[in-house]
Tab-separated table of C-alpha atoms in Angstrom:
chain	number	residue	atom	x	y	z
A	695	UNK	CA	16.380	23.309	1.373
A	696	UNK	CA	14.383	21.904	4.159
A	697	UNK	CA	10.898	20.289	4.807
A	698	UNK	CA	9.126	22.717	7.177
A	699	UNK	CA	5.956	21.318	9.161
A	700	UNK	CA	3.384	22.498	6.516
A	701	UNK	CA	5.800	20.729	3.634
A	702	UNK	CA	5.453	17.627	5.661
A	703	UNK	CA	1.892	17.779	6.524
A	704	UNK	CA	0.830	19.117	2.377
A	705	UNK	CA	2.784	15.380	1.769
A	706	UNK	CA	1.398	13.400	4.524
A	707	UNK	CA	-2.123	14.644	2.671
A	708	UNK	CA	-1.374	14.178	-0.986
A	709	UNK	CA	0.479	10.739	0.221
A	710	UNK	CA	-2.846	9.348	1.799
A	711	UNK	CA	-5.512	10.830	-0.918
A	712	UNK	CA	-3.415	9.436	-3.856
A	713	UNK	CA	-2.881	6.086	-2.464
A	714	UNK	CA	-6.744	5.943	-1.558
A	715	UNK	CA	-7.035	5.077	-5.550
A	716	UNK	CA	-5.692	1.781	-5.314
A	717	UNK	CA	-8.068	0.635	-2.436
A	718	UNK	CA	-11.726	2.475	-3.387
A	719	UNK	CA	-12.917	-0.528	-4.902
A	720	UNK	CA	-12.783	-3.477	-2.306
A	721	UNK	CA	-15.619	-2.491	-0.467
A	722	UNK	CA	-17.564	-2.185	-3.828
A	723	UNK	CA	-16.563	-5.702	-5.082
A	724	UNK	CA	-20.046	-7.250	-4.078
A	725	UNK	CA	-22.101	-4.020	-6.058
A	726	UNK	CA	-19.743	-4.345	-8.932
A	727	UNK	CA	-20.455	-8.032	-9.002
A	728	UNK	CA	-24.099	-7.504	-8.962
A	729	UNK	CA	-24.138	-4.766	-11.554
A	730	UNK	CA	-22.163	-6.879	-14.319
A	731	UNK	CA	-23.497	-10.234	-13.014
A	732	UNK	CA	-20.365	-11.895	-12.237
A	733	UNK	CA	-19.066	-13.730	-9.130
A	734	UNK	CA	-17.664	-12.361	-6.217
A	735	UNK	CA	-14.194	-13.708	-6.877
A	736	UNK	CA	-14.516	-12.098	-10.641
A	737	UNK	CA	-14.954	-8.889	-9.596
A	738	UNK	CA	-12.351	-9.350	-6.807
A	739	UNK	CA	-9.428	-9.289	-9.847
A	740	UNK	CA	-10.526	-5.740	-9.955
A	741	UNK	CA	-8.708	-5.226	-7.054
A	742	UNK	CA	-5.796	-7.672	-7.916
A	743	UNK	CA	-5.191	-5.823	-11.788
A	744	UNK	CA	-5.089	-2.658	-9.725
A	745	UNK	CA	-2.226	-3.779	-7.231
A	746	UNK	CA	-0.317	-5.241	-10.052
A	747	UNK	CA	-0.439	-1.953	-12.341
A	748	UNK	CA	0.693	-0.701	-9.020
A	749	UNK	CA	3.970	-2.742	-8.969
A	750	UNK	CA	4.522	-2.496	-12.456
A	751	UNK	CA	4.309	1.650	-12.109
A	752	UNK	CA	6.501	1.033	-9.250
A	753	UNK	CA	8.844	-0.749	-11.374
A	754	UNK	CA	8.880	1.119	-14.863
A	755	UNK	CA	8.174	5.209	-13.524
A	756	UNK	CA	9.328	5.100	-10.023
A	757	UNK	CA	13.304	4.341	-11.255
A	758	UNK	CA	12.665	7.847	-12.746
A	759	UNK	CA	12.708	9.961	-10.085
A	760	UNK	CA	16.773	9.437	-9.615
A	761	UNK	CA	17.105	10.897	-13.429
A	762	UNK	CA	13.762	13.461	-13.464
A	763	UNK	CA	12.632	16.327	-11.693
A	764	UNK	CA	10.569	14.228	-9.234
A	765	UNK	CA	7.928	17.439	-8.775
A	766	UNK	CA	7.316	17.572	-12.716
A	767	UNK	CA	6.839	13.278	-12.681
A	768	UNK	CA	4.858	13.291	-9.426
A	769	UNK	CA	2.616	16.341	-11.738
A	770	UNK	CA	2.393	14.001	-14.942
A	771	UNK	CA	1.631	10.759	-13.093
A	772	UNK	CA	-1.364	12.562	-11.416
A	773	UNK	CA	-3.274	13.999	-14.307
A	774	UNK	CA	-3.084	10.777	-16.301
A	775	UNK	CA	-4.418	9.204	-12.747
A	776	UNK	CA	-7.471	11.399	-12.839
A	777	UNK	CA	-8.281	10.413	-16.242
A	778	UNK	CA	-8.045	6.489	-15.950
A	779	UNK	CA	-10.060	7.458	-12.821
A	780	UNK	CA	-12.860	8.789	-14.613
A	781	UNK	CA	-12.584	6.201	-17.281
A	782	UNK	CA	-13.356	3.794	-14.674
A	783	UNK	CA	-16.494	5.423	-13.612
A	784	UNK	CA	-17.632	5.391	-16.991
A	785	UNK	CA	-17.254	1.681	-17.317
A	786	UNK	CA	-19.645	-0.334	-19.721
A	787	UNK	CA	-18.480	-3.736	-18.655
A	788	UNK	CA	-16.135	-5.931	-15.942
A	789	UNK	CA	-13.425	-6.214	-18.466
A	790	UNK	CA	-13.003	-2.431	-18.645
A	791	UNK	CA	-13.118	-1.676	-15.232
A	792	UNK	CA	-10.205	-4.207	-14.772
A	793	UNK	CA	-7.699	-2.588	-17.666
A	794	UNK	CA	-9.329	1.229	-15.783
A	795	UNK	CA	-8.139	-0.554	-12.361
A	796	UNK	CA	-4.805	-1.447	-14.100
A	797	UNK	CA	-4.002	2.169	-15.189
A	798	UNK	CA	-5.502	3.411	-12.108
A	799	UNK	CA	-3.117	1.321	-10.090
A	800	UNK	CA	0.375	2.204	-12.561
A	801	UNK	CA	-0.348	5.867	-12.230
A	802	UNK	CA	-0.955	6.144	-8.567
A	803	UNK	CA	2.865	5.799	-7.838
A	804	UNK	CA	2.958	9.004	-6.205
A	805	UNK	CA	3.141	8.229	-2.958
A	806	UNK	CA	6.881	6.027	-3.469
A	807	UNK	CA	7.741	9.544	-5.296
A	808	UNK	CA	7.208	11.619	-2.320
A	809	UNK	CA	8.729	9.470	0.373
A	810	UNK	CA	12.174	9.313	-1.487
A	811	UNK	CA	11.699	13.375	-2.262
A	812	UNK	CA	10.976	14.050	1.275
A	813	UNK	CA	13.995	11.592	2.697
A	814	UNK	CA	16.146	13.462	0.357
A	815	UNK	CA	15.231	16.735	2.263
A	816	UNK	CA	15.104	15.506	5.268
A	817	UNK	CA	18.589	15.084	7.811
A	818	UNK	CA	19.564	11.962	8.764
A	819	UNK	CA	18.357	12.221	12.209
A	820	UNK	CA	14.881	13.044	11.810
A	821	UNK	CA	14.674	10.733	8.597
A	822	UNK	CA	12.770	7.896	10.466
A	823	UNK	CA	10.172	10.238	12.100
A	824	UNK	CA	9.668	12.350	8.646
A	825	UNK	CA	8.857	9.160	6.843
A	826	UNK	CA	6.989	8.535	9.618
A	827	UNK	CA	4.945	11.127	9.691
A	828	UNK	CA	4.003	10.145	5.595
A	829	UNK	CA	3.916	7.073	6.160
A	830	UNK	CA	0.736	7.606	8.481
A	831	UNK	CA	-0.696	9.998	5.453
A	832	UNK	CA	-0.136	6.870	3.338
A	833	UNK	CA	-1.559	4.248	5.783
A	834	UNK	CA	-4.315	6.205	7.024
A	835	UNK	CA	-5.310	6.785	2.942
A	836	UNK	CA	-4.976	3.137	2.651
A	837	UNK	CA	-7.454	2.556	5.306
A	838	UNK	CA	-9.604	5.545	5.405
A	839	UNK	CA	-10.442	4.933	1.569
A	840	UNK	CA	-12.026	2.023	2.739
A	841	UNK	CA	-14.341	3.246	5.096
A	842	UNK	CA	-15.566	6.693	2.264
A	843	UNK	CA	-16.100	4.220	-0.487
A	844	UNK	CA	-18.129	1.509	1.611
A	845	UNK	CA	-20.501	4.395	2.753
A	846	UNK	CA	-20.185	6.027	-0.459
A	847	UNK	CA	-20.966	3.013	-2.764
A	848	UNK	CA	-23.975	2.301	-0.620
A	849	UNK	CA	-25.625	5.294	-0.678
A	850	UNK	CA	-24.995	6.725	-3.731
A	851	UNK	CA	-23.486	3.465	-6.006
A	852	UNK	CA	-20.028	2.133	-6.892
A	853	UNK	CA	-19.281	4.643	-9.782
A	854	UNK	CA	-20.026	7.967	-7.519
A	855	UNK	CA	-16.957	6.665	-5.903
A	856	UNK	CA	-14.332	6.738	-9.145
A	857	UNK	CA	-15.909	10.708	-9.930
A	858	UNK	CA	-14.746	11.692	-6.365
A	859	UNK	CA	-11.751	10.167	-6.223
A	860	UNK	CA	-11.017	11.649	-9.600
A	861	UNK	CA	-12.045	15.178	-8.370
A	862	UNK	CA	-10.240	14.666	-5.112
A	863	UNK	CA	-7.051	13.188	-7.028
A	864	UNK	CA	-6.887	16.577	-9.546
A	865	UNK	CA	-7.502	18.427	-6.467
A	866	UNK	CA	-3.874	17.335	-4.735
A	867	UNK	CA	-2.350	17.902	-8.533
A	868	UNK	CA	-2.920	21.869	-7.728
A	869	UNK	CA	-1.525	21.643	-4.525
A	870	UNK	CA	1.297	19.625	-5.306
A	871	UNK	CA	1.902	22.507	-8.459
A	872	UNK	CA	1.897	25.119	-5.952
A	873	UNK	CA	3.650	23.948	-2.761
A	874	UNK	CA	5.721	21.084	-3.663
A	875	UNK	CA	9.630	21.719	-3.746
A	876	UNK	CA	11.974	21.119	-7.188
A	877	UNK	CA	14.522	17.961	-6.891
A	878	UNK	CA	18.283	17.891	-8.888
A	879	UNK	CA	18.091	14.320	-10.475
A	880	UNK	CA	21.488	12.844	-9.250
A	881	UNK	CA	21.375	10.026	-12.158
A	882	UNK	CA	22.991	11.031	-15.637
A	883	UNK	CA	22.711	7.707	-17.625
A	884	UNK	CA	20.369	5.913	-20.246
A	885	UNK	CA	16.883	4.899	-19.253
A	886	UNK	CA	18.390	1.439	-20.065
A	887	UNK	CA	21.556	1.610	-17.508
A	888	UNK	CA	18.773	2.840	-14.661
A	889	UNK	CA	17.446	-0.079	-15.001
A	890	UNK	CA	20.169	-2.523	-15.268
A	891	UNK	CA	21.151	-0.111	-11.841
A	892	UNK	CA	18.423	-2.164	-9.961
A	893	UNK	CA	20.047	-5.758	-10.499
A	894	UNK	CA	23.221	-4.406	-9.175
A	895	UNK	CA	21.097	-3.021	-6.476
A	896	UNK	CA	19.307	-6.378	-5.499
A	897	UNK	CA	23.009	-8.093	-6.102
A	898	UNK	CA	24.846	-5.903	-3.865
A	899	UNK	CA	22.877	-4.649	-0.849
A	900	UNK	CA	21.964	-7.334	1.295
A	901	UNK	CA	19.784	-5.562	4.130
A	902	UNK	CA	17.688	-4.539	0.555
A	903	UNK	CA	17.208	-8.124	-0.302
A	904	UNK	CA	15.702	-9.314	3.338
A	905	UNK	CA	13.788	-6.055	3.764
A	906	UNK	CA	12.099	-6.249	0.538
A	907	UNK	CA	11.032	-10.162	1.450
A	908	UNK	CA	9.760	-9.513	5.079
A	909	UNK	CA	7.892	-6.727	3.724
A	910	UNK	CA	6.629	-8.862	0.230
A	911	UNK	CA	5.171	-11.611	2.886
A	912	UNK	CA	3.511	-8.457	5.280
A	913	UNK	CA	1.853	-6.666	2.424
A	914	UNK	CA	0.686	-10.120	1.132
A	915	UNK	CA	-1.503	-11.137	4.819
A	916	UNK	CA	-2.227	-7.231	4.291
A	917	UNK	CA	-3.950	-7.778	1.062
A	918	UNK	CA	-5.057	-11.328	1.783
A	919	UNK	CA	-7.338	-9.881	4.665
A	920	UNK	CA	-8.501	-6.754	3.048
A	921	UNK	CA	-9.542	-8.478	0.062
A	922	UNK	CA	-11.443	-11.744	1.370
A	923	UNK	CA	-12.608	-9.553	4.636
A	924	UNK	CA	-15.599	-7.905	2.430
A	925	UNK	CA	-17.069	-11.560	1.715
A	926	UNK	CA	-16.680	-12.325	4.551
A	927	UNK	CA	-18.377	-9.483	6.377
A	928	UNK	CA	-20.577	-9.476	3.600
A	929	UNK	CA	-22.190	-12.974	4.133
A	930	UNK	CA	-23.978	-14.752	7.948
A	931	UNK	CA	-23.542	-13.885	10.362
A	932	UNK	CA	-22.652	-10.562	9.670
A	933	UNK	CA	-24.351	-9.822	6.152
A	934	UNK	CA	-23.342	-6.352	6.541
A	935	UNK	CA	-23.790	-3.466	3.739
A	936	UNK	CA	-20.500	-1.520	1.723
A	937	UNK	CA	-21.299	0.905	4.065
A	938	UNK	CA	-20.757	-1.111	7.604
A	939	UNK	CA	-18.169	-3.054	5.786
A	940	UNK	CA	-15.702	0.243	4.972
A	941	UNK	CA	-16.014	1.298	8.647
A	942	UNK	CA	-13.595	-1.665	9.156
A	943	UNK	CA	-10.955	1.035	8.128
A	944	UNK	CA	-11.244	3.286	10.984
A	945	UNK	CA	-10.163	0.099	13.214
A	946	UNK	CA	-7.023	0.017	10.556
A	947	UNK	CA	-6.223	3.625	11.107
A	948	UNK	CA	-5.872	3.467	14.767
A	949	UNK	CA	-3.032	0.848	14.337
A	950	UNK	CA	-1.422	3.558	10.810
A	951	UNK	CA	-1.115	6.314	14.261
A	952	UNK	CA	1.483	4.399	15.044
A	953	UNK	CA	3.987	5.312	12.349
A	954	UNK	CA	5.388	8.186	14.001
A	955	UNK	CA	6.030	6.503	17.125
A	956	UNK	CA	7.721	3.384	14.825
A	957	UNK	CA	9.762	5.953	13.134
A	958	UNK	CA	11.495	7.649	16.093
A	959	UNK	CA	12.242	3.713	17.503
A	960	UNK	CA	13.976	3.501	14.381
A	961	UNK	CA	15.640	6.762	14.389
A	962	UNK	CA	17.369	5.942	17.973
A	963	UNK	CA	17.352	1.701	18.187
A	964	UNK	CA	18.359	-0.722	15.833
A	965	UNK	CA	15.195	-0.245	13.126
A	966	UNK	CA	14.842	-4.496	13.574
A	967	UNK	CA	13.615	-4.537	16.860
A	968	UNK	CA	10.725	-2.843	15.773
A	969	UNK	CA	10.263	-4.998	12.647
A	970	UNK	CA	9.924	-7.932	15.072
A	971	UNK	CA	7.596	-7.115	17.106
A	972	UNK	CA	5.489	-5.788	14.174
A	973	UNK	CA	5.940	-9.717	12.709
A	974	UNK	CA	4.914	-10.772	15.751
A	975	UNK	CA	1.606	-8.295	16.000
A	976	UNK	CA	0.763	-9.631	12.304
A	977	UNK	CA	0.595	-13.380	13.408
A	978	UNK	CA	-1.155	-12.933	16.835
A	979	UNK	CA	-4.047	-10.897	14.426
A	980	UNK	CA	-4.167	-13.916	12.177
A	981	UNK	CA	-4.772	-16.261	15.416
A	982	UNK	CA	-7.198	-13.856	16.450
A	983	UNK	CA	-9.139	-13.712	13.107
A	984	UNK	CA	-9.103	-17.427	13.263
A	985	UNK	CA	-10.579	-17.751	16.527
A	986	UNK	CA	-12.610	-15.245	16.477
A	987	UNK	CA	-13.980	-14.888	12.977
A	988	UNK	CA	-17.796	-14.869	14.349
A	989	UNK	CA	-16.757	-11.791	16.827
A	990	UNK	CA	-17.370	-8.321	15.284
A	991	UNK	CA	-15.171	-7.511	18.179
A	992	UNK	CA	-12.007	-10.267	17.583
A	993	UNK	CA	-11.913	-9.078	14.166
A	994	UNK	CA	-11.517	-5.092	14.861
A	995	UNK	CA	-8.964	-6.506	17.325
A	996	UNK	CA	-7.223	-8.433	14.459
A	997	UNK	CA	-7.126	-5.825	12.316
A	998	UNK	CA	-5.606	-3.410	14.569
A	999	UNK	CA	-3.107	-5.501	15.229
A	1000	UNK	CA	-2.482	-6.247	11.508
A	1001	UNK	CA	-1.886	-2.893	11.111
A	1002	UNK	CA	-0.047	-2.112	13.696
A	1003	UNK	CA	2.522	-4.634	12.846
A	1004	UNK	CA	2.690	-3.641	9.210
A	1005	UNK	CA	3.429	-0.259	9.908
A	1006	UNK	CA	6.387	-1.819	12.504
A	1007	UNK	CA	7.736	-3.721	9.439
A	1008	UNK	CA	7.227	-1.364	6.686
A	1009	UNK	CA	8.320	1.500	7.979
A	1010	UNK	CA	11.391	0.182	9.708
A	1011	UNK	CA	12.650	-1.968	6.801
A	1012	UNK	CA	11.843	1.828	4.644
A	1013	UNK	CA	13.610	3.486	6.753
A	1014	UNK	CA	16.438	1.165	6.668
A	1015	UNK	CA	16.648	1.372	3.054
A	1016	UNK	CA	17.040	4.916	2.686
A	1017	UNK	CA	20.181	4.941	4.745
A	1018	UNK	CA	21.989	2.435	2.379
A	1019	UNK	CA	22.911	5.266	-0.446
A	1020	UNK	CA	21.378	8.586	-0.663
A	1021	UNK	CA	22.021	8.704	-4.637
A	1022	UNK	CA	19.988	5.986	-5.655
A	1023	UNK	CA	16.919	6.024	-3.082
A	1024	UNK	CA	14.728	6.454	-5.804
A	1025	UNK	CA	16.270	3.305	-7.196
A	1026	UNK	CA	16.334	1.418	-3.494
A	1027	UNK	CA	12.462	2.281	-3.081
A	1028	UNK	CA	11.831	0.530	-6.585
A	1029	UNK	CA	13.280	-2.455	-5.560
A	1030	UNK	CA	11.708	-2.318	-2.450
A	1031	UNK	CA	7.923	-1.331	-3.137
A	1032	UNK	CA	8.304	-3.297	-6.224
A	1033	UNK	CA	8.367	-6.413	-4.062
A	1034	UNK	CA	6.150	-5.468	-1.268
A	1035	UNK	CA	3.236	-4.888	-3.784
A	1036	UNK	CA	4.164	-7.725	-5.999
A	1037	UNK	CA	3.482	-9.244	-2.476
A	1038	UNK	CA	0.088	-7.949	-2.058
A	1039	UNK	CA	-0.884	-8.370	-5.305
A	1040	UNK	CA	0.222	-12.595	-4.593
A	1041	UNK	CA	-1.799	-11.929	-1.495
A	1042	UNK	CA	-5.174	-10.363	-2.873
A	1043	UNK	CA	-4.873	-13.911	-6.002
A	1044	UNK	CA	-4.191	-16.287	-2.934
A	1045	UNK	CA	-6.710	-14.648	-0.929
A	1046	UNK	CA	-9.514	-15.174	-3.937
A	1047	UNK	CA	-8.517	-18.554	-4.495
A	1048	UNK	CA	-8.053	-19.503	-0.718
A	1049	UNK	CA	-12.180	-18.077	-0.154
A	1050	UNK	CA	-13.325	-20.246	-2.961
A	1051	UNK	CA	-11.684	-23.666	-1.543
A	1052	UNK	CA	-11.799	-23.382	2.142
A	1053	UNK	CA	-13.916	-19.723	2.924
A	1054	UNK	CA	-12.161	-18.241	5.813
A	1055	UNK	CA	-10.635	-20.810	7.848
A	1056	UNK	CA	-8.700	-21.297	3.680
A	1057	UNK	CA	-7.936	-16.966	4.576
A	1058	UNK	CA	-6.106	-17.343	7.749
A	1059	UNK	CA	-4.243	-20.464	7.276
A	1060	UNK	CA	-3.041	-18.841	4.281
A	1061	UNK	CA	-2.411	-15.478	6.311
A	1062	UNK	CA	-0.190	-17.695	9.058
A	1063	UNK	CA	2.043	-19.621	7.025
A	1064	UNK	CA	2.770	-16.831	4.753
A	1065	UNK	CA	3.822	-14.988	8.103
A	1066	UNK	CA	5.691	-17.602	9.552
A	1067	UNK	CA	7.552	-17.502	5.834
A	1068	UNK	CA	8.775	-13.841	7.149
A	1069	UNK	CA	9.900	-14.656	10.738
A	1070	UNK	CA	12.160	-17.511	9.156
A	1071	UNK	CA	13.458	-14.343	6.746
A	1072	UNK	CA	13.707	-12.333	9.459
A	1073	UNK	CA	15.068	-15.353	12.077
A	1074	UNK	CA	17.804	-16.453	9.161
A	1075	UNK	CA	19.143	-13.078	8.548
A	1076	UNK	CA	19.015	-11.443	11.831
A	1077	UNK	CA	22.761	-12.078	13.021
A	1078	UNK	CA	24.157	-11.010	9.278
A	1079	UNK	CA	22.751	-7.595	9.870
């Protein structure tokens, strides 16, 4: 079968609602850190536990979806993320909200289950603008979730946020039950030899190797800045609320728009071009941030272009991926989210220790050098490819 425009747009949804999880508590660092009395930073490995049970989910469960029925997984992986959701709102304690944050993060996956479901249905030349098209669902959840938990947590506290993201999160598992297509698992081995599959993977596709590291180094300035941004913004001159502070997503979505229009470059030029202008978006919003970082205006700038560029890089180097071999994109889109959020999750722990040595000047310096590591990727591999 076929994705028809309502498929597309029920996945674009789910895609952007069940990715929101990861991010609903970087706004809320500061209240969490009052609450439990711990420092900023402390409460900032909230958000870091989350993005690593993110990458480890990525790396364990999303391998699965080549041997599973990815509808039936994408079900399971749902329910148990409305539970660790409410868990989290129940929290007694910092330590408990991190291991909650964990689970919340491994069982959130859904998202890299989807794309690979949808590319599968999808022909090969409307691939780029499908994925598109989710991509912006997932982006614009990223960055959205932002802006509903900052006005959320400072209106009606940081736990009202985990009880609607777990009602919203059981809400998408209906949908998903009742409009979501079956998949034929195209993988017939051992649990064991699916994994092994991914070295062999990494050893023998090349583009999957530099993708995965361009995108690593943009998803870590992409968590660097969204985690350190809320101190900053937080403290003079701004010393904005959760609430002011999470309307620093809308800025972010009108840069995820893009997708679409980065997916149909990819679908008729060579997908790179894009990624290099995207790299080159990323570091101009670092120099701006730099600059700038007293300007309520140069940062919005910055973090439109931030996003913009990510979205050039991510969903180029995706759609790249999923042209390699059609069997194992499942497999391919372990590999490569694996690394990206392994990436942010380096970003968000650089970004915490970077804030406590040098504030924000220690943020952006970290933010250009780790994107001047992905132009050399990018520069070094562009004539093998």
């Amino acid at each position: 079968m076929s994705l028809s425009k309502l498929n597309i747009a029920v996945m674009a949804l789910c895609t952007g609602l069940i990715v929101a999880n990861i991010y609903y508590s970087q706004p809320l660092l500061v209240l969490i850190s009052r609450e439990f009395n711990v420092s900023e930073s402390n409460a900032g490995q909230v958000t870091f536990f989350t993005q690593i049970g993110y990458a480890l989910g990525l790396l364990f469960c999303v391998p699965l979806g080549d041997k599973l029925e990815r509808r039936g997984q994408i079900l399971v992986m749902t329910g148990l993320a409305v539970s660790a959701l409410v868990a989290a709102a129940l929290s007694v304690n910092i330590g408990m909200l991190k291991v909650m944050g964990f689970i919340i993060g491994f069982t959130s996956i859904v998202p890299q289950l989807i794309l690979p479901l949808s590319a599968a249905l999808t022909e090969p030349s409307k691939r780029g603008k499908v994925i598109g098209v989710i991509m912006s669902g997932l982006l614009i959840g990223i960055l959205l979730s932002r802006t509903v938990s900052g006005f959320v947590g400072e209106h009606l506290g940081w736990r009202a946020m985990f009880w609607i993201a777990g009602g919203l999160s059981f809400l998408m598992m209906i949908i998903m039950l009742l409009t979501f297509p079956k998949s034929k698992p195209a993988f017939t081995g051992s649990y064991g030899a699916l994994m092994r599959s991914l070295l062999t993977l990494v050893k023998e596709q090349p583009l999957l190797r530099e993708a995965s590291a361009i995108n690593a180094c943009g998803f870590a300035v992409f968590g660097l800045f969204w985690t350190t941004s809320v101190f900053l913004l937080s403290n003079p001159p701004y010393n904005f609320g959760s609430d002011i502070i999470g309307l620093m997503g809308l800025a972010a979505a009108a840069g995820a728009l893009g997708a679409p229009l980065v997916g149909r470059i990819a679908d008729k030029k060579n997908p790179r071009i894009a990624i290099g202008y995207g790299l080159a978006f990323i570091l101009a919003g670092y120099i701006i941030f730099w600059i700038f970082r007293n300007s309520l205006i140069g940062i919005i700038a910055g973090i439109v272009l931030l996003d913009l560029g990510l979205q050039g890089v991510h969903v180029s180097n995706q759609t790249r991926i999923y042209a390699l071999l059609p069997e194992a994109r499942n497999r391919m889109n372990t590999v490569f989210m694996t690394v990206s959020f392994i990436g942010t999750s380096l970003g968000s722990g650089i970004g915490l220790w970077v804030w406590d040595i040098g504030r924000w000047t220690g943020v952006c310096l970290a933010g250009l050098g780790i994107t001047l590591i992905a132009i050399l990727v990018y520069g070094g591999t562009y004539k093998k490819q």
